[in-house]
PDB file of N, CA and C in Angstrom:
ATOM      1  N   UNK A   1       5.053 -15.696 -24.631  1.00 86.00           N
ATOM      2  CA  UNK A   1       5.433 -15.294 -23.290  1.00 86.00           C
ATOM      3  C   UNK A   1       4.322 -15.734 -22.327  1.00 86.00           C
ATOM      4  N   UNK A   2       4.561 -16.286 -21.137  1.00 92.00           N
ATOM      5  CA  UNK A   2       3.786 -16.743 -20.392  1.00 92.00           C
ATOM      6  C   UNK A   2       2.900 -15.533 -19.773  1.00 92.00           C
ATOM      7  N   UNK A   3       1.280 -15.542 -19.525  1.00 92.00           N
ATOM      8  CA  UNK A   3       0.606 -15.007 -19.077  1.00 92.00           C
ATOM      9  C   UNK A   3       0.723 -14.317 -17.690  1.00 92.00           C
ATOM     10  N   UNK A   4       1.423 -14.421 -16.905  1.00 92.00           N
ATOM     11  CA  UNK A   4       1.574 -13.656 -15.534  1.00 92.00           C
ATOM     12  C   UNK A   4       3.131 -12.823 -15.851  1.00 92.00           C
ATOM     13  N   UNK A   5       3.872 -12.793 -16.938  1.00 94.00           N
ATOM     14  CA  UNK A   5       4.685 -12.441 -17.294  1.00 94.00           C
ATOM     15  C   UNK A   5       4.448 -10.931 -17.860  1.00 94.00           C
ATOM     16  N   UNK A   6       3.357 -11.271 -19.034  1.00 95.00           N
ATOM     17  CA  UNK A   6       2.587 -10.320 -19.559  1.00 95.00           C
ATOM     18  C   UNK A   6       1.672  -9.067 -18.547  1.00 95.00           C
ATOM     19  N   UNK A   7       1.197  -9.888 -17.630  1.00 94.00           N
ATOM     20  CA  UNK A   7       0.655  -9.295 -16.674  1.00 94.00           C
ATOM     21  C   UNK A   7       1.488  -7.931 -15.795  1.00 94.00           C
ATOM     22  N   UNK A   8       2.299  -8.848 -15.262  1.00 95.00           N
ATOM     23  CA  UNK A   8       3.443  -7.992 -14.369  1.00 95.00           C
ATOM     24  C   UNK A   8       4.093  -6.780 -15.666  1.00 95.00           C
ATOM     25  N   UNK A   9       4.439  -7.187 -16.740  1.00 96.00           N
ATOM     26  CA  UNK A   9       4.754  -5.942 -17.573  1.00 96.00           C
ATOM     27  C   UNK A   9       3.752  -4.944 -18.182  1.00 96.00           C
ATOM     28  N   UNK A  10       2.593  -5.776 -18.467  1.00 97.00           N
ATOM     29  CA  UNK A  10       1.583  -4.602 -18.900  1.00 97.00           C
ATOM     30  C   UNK A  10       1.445  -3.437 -17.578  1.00 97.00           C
ATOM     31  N   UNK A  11       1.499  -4.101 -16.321  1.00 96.00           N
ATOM     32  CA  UNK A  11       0.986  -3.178 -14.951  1.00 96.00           C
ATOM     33  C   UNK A  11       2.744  -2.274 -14.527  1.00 96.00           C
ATOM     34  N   UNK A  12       3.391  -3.067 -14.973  1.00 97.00           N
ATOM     35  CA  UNK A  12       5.024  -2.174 -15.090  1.00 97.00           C
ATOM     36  C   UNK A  12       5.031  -0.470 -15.922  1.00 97.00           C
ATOM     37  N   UNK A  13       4.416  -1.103 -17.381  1.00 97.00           N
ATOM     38  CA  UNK A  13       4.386  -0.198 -18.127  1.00 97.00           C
ATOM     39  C   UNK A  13       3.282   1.115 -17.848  1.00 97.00           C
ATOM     40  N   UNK A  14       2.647   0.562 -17.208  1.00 97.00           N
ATOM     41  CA  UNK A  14       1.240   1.478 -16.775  1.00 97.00           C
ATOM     42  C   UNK A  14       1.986   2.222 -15.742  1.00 97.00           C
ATOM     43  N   UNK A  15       2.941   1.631 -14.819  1.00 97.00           N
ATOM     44  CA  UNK A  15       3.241   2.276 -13.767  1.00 97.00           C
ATOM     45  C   UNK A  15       4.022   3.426 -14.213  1.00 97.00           C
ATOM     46  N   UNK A  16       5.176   3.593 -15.270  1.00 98.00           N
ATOM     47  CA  UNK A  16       6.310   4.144 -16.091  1.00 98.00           C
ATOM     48  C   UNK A  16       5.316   4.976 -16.684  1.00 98.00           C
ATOM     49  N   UNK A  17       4.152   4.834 -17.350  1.00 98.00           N
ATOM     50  CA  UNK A  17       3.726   6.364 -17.744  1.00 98.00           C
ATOM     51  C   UNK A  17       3.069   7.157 -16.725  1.00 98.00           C
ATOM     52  N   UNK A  18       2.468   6.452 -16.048  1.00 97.00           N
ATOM     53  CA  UNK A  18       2.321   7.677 -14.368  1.00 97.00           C
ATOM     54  C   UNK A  18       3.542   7.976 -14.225  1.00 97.00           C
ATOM     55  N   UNK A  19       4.342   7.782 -14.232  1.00 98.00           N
ATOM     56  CA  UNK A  19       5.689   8.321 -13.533  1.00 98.00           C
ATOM     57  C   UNK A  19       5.957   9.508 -14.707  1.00 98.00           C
ATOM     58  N   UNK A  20       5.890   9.019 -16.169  1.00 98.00           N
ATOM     59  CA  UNK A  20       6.222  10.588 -17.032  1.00 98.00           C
ATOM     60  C   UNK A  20       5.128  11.295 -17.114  1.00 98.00           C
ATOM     61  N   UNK A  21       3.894  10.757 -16.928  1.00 98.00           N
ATOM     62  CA  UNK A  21       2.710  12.161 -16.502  1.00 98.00           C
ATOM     63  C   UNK A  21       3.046  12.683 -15.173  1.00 98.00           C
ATOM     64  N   UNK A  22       3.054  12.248 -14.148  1.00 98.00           N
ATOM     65  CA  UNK A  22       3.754  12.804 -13.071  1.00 98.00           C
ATOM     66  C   UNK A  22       4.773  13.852 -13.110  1.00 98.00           C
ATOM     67  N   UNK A  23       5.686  13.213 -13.681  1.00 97.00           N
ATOM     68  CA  UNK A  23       7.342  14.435 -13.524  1.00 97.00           C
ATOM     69  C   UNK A  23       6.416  15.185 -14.937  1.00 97.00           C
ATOM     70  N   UNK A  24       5.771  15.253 -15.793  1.00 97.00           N
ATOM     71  CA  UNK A  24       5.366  15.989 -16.810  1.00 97.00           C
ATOM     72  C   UNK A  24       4.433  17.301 -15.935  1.00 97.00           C
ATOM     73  N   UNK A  25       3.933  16.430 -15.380  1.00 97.00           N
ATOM     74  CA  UNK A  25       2.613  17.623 -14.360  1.00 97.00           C
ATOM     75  C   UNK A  25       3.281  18.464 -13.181  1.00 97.00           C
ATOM     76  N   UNK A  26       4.741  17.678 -12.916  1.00 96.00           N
ATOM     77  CA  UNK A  26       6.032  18.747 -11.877  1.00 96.00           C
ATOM     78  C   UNK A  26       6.390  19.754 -13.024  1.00 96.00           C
ATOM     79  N   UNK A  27       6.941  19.479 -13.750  1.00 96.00           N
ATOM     80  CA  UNK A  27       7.407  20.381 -14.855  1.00 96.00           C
ATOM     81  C   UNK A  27       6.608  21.404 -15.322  1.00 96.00           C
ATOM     82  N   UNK A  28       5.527  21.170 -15.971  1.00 96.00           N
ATOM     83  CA  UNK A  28       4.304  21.878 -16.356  1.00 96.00           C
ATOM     84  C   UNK A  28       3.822  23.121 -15.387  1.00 96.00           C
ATOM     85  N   UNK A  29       3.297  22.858 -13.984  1.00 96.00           N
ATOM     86  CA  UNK A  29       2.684  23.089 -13.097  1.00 96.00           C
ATOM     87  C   UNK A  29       4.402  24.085 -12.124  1.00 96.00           C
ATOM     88  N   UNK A  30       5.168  24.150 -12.554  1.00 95.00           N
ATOM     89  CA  UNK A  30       6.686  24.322 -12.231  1.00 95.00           C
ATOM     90  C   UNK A  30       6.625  24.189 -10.206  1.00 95.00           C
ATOM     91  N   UNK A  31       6.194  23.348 -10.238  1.00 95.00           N
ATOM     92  CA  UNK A  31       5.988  23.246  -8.775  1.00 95.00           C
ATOM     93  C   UNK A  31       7.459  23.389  -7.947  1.00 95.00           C
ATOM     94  N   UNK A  32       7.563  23.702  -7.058  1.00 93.00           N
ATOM     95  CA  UNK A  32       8.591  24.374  -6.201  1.00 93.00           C
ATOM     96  C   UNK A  32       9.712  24.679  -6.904  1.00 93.00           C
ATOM     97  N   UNK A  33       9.346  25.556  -8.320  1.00 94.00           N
ATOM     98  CA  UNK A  33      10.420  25.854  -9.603  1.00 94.00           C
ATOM     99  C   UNK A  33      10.990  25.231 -10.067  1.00 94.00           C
ATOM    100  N   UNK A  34      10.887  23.539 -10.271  1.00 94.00           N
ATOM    101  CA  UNK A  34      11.404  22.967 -10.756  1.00 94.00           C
ATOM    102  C   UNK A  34      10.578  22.983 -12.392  1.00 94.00           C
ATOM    103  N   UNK A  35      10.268  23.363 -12.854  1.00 94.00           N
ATOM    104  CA  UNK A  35      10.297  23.330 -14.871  1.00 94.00           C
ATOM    105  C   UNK A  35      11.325  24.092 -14.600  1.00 94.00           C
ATOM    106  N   UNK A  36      10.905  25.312 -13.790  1.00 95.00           N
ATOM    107  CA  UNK A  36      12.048  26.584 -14.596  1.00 95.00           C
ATOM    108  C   UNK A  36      13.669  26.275 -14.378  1.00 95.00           C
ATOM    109  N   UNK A  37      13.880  25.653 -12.946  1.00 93.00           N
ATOM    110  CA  UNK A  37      15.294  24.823 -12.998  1.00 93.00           C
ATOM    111  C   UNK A  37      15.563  23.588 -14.392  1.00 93.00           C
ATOM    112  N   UNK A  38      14.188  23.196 -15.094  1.00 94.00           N
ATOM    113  CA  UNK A  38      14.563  22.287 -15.564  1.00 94.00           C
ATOM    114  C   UNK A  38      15.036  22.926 -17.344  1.00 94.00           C
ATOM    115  N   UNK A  39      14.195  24.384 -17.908  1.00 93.00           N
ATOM    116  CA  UNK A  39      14.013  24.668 -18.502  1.00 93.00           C
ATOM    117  C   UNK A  39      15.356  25.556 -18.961  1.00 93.00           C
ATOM    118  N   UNK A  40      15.500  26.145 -17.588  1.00 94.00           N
ATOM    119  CA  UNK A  40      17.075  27.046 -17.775  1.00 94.00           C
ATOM    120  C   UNK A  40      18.200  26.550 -17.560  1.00 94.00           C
ATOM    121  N   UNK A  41      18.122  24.858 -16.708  1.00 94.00           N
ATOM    122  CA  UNK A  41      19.567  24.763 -16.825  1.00 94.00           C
ATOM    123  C   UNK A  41      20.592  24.013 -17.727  1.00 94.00           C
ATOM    124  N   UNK A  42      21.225  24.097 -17.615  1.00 94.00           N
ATOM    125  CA  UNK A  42      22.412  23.285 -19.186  1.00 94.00           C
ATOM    126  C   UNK A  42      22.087  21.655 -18.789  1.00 94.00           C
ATOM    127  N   UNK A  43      21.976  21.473 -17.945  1.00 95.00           N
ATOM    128  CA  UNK A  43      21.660  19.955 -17.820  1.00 95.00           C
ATOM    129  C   UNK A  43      20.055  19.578 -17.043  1.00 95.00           C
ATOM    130  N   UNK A  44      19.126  19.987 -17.444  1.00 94.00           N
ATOM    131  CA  UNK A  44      17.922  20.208 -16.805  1.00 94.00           C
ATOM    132  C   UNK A  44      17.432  18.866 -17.448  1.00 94.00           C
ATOM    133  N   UNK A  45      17.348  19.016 -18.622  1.00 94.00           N
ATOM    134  CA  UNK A  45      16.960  17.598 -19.221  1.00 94.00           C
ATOM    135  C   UNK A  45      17.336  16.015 -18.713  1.00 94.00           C
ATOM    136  N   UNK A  46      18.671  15.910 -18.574  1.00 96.00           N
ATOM    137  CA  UNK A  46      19.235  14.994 -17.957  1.00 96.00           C
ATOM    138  C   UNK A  46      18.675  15.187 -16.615  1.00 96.00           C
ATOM    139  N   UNK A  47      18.410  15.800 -16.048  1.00 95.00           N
ATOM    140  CA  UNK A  47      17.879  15.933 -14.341  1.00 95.00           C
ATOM    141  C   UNK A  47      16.738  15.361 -14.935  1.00 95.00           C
ATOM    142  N   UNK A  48      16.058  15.910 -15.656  1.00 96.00           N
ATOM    143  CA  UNK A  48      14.557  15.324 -15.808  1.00 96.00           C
ATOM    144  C   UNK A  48      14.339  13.989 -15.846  1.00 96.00           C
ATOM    145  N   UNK A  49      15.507  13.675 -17.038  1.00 97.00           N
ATOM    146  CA  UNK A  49      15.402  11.659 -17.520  1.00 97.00           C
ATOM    147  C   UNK A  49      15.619  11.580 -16.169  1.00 97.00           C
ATOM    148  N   UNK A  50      16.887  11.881 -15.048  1.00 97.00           N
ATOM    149  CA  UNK A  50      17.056  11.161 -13.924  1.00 97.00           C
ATOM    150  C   UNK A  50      16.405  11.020 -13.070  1.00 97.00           C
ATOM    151  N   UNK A  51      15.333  11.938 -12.912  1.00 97.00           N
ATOM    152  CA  UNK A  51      13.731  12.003 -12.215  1.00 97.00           C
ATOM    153  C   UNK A  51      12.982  10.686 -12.447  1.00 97.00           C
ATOM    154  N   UNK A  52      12.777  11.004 -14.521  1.00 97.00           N
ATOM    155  CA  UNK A  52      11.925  10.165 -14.524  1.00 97.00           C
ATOM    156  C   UNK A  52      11.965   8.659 -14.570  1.00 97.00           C
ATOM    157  N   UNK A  53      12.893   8.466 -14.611  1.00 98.00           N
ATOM    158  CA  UNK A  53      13.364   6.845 -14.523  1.00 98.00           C
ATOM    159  C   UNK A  53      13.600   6.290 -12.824  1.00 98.00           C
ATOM    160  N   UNK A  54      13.885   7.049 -12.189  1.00 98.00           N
ATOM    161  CA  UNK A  54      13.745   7.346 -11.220  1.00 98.00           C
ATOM    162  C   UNK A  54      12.091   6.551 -10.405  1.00 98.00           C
ATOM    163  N   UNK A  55      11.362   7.545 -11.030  1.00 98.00           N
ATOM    164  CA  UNK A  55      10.066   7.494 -10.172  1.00 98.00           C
ATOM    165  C   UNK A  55       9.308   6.205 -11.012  1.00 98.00           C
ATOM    166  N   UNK A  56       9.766   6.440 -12.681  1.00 98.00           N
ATOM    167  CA  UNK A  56       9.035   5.116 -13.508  1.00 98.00           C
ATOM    168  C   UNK A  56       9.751   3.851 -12.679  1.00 98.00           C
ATOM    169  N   UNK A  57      10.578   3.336 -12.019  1.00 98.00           N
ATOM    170  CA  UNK A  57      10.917   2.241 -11.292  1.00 98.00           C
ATOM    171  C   UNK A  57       9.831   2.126  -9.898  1.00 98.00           C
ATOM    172  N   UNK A  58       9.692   2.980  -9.009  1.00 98.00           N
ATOM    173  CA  UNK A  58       9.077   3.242  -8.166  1.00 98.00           C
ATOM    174  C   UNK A  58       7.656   3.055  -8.500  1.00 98.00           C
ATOM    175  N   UNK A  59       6.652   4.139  -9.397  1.00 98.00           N
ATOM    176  CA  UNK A  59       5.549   3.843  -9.949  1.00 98.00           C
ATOM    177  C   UNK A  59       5.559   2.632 -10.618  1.00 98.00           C
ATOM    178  N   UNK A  60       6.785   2.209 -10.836  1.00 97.00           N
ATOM    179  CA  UNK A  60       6.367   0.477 -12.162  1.00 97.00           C
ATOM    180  C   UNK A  60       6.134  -0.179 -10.656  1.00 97.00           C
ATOM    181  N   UNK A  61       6.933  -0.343  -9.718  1.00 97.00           N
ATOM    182  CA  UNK A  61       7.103  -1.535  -8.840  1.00 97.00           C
ATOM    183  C   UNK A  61       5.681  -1.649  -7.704  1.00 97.00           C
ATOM    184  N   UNK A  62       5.284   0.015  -7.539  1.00 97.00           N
ATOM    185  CA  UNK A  62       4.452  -0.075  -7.143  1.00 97.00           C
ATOM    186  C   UNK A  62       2.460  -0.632  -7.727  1.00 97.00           C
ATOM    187  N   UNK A  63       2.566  -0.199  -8.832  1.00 96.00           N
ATOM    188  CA  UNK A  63       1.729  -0.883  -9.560  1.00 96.00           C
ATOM    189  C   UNK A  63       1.635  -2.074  -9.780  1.00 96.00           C
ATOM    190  N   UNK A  64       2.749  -2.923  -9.676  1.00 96.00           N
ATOM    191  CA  UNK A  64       2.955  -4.113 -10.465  1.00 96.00           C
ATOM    192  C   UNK A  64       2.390  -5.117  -8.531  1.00 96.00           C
ATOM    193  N   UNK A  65       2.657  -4.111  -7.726  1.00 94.00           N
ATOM    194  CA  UNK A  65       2.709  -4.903  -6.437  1.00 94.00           C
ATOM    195  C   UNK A  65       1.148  -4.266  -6.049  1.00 94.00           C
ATOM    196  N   UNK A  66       0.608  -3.717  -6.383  1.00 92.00           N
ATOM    197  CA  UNK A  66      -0.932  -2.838  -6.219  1.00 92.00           C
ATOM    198  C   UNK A  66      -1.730  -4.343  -7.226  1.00 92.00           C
ATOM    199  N   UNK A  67      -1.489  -4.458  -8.248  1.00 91.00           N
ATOM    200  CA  UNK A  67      -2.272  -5.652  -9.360  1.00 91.00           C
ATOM    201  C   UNK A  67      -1.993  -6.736  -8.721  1.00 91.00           C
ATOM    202  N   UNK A  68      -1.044  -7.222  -8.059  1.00 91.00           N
ATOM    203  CA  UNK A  68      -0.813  -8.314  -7.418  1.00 91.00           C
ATOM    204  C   UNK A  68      -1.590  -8.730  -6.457  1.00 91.00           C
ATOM    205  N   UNK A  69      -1.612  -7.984  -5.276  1.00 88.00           N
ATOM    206  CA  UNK A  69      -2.849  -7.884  -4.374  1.00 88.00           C
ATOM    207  C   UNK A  69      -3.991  -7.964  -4.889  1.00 88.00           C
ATOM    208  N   UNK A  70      -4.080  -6.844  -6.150  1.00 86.00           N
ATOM    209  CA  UNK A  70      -5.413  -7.726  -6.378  1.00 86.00           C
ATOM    210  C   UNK A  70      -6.039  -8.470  -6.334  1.00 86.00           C
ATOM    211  N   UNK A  71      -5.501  -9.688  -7.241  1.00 84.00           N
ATOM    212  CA  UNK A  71      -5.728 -10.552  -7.846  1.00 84.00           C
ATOM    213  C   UNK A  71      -6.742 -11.812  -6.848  1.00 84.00           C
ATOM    214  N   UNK A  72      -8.170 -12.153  -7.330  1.00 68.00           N
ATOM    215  CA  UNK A  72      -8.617 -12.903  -6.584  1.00 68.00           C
ATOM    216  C   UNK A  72      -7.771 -14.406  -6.781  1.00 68.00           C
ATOM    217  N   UNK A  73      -8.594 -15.148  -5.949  1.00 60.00           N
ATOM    218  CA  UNK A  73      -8.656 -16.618  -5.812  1.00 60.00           C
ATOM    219  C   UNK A  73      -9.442 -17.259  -6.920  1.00 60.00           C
ATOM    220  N   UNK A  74      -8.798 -18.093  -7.553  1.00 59.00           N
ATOM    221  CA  UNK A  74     -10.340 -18.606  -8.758  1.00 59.00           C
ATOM    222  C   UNK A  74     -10.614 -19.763  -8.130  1.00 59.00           C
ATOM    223  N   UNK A  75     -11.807 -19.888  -8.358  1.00 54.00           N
ATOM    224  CA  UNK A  75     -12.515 -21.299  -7.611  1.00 54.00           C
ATOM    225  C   UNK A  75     -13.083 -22.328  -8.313  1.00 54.00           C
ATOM    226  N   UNK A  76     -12.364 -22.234  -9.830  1.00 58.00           N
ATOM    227  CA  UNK A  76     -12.746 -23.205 -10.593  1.00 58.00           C
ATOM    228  C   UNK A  76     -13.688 -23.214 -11.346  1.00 58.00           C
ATOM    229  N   UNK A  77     -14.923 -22.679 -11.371  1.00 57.00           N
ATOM    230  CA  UNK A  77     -16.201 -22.581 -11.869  1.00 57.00           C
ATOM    231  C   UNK A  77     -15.598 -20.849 -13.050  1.00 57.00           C
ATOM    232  N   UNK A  78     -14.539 -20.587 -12.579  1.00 55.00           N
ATOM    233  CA  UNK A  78     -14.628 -18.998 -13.725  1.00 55.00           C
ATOM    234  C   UNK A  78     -14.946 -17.509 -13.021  1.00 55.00           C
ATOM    235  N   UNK A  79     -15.107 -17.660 -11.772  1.00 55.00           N
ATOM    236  CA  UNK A  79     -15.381 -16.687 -10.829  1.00 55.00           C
ATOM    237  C   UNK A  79     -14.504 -16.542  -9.971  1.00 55.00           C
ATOM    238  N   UNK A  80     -14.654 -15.355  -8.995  1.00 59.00           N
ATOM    239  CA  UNK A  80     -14.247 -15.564  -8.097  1.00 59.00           C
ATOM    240  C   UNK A  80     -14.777 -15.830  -6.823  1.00 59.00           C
ATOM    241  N   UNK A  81     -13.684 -16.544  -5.920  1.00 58.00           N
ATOM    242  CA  UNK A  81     -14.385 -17.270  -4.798  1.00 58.00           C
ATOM    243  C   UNK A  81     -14.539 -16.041  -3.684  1.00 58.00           C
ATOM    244  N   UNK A  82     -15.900 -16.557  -3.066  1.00 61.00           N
ATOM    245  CA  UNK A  82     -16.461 -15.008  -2.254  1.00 61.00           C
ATOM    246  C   UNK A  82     -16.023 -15.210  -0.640  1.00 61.00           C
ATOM    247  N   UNK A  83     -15.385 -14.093  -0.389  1.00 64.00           N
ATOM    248  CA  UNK A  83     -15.068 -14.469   1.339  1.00 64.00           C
ATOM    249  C   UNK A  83     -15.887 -14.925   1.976  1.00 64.00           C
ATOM    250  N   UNK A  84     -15.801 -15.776   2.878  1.00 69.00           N
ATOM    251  CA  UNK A  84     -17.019 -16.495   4.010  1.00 69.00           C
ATOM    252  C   UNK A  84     -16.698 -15.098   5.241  1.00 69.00           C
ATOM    253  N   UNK A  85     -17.856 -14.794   5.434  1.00 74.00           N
ATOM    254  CA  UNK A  85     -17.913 -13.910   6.474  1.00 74.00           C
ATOM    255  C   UNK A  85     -17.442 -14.592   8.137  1.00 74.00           C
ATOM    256  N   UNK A  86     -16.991 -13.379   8.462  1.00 75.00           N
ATOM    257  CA  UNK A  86     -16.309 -13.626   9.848  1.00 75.00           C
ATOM    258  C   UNK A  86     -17.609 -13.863  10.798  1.00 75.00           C
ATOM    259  N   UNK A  87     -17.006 -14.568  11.803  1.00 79.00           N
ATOM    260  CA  UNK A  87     -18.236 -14.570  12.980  1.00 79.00           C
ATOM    261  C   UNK A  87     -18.371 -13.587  13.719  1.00 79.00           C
ATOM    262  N   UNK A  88     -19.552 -13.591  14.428  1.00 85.00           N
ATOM    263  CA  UNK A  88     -19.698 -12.429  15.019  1.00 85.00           C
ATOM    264  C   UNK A  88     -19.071 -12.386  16.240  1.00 85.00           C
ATOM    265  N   UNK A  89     -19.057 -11.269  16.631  1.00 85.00           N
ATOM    266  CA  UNK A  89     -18.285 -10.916  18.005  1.00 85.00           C
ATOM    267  C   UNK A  89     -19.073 -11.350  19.144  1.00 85.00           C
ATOM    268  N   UNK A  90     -18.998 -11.840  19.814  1.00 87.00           N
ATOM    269  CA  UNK A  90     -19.000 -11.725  21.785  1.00 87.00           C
ATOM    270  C   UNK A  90     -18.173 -11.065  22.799  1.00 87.00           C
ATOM    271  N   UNK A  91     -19.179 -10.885  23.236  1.00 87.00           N
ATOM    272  CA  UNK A  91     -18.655  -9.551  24.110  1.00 87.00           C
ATOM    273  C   UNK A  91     -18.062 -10.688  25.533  1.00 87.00           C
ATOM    274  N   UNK A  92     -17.477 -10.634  26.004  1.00 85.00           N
ATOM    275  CA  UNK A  92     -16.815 -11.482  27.574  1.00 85.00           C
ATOM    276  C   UNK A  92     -16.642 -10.038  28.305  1.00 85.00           C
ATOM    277  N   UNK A  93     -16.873 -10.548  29.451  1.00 83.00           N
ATOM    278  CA  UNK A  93     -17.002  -9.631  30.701  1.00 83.00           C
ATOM    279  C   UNK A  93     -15.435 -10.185  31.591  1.00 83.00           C
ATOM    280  N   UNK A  94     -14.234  -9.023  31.964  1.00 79.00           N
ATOM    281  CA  UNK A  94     -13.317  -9.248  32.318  1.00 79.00           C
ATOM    282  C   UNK A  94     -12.836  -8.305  33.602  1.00 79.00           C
ATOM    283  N   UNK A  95     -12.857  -9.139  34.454  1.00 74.00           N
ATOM    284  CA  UNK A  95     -12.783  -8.497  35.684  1.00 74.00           C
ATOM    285  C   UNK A  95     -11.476  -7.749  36.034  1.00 74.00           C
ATOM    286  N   UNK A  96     -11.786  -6.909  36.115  1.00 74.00           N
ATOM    287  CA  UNK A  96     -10.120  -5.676  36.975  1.00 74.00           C
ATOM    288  C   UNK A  96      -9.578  -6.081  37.875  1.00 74.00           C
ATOM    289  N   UNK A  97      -8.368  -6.100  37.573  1.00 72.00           N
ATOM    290  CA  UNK A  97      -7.073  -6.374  38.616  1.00 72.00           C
ATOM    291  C   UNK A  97      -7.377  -6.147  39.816  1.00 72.00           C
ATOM    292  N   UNK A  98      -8.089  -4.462  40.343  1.00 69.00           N
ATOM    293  CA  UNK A  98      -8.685  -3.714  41.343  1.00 69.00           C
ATOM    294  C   UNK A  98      -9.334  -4.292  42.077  1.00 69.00           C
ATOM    295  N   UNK A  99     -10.791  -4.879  41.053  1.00 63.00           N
ATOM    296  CA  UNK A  99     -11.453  -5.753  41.900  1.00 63.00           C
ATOM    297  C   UNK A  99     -11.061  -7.166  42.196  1.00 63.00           C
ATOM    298  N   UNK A 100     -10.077  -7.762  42.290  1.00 61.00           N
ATOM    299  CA  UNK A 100      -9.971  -9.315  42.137  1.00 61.00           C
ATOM    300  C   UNK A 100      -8.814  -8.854  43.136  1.00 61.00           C
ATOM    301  N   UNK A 101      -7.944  -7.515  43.091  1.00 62.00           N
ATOM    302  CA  UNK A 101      -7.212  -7.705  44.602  1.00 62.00           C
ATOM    303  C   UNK A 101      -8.296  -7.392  45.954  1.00 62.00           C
ATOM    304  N   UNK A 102      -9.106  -6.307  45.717  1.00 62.00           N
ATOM    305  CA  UNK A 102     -10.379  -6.138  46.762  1.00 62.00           C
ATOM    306  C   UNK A 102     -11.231  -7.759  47.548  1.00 62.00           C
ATOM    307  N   UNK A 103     -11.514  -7.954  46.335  1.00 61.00           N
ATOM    308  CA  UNK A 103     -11.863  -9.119  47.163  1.00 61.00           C
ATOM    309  C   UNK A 103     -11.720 -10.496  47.789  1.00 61.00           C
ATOM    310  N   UNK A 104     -10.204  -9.963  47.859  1.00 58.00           N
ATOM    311  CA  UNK A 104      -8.874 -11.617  47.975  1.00 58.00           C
ATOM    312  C   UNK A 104      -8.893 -10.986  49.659  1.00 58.00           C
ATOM    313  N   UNK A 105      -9.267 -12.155  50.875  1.00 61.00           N
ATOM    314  CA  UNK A 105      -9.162 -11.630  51.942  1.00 61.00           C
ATOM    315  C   UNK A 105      -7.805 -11.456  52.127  1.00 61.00           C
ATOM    316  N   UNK A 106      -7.637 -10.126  53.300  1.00 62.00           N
ATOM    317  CA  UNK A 106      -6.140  -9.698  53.739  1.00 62.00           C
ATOM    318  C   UNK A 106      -5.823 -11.154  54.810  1.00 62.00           C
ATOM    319  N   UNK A 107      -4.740 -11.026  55.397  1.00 67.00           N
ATOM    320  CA  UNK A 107      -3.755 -12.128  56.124  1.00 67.00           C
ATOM    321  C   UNK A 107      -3.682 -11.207  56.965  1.00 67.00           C
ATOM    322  N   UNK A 108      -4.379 -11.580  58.552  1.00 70.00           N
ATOM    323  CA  UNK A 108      -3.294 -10.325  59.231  1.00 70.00           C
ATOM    324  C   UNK A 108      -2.663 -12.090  59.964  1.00 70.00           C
ATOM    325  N   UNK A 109      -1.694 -11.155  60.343  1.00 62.00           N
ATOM    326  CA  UNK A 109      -0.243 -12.493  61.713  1.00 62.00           C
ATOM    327  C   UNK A 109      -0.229 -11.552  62.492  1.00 62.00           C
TER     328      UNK A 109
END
């Protein structure tokens, strides 16, 4: 399997178990009563898978797009290539509307 293939699924799969530690730590922690909705009801379980597949798409896609960004530039040598710093700022001096109508002589007729 090609290497950026591998990539995007290893950071998929990483994303899918945050997502069942996640809904595991909702459940656990019964945060706004959801274990105990999940625990007492006849279909709580199925709510749960539908949670967690749910959020494992979301956490996969977001991870997989978090590693992406990562990823530097290689510059050939085996490193990565280092940003060239921005230039510095200058300050320009910009005159007000206020003053540039003030000192436009009036017209009298």
């Amino acid at each position: 399997m090609p290497r950026h293939v591998l990539f995007l699924l290893r950071h998929a799969l990483i994303g899918c178990a945050l997502a069942v530690l996640f809904v595991g730590g909702l459940i656990a922690f019964d945060v706004a009563r959801l274990g105990e909705l999940v625990l007492h009801s006849s279909n709580g379980l199925l709510a749960a898978l539908v949670l967690t597949v749910a959020l494992a798409i979301t956490f996969g896609s977001v991870q997989m797009g978090f590693a992406v960004m990562l990823l530097g530039e290689d510059d050939g040598t085996g490193g990565r290539r280092q940003m060239t710093p921005r230039p510095a700022l200058v300050p320009v001096r910009v005159r007000s509307r206020d003053a540039m109508i003030r000192r436009t002589p009036r017209r009298i007729d």
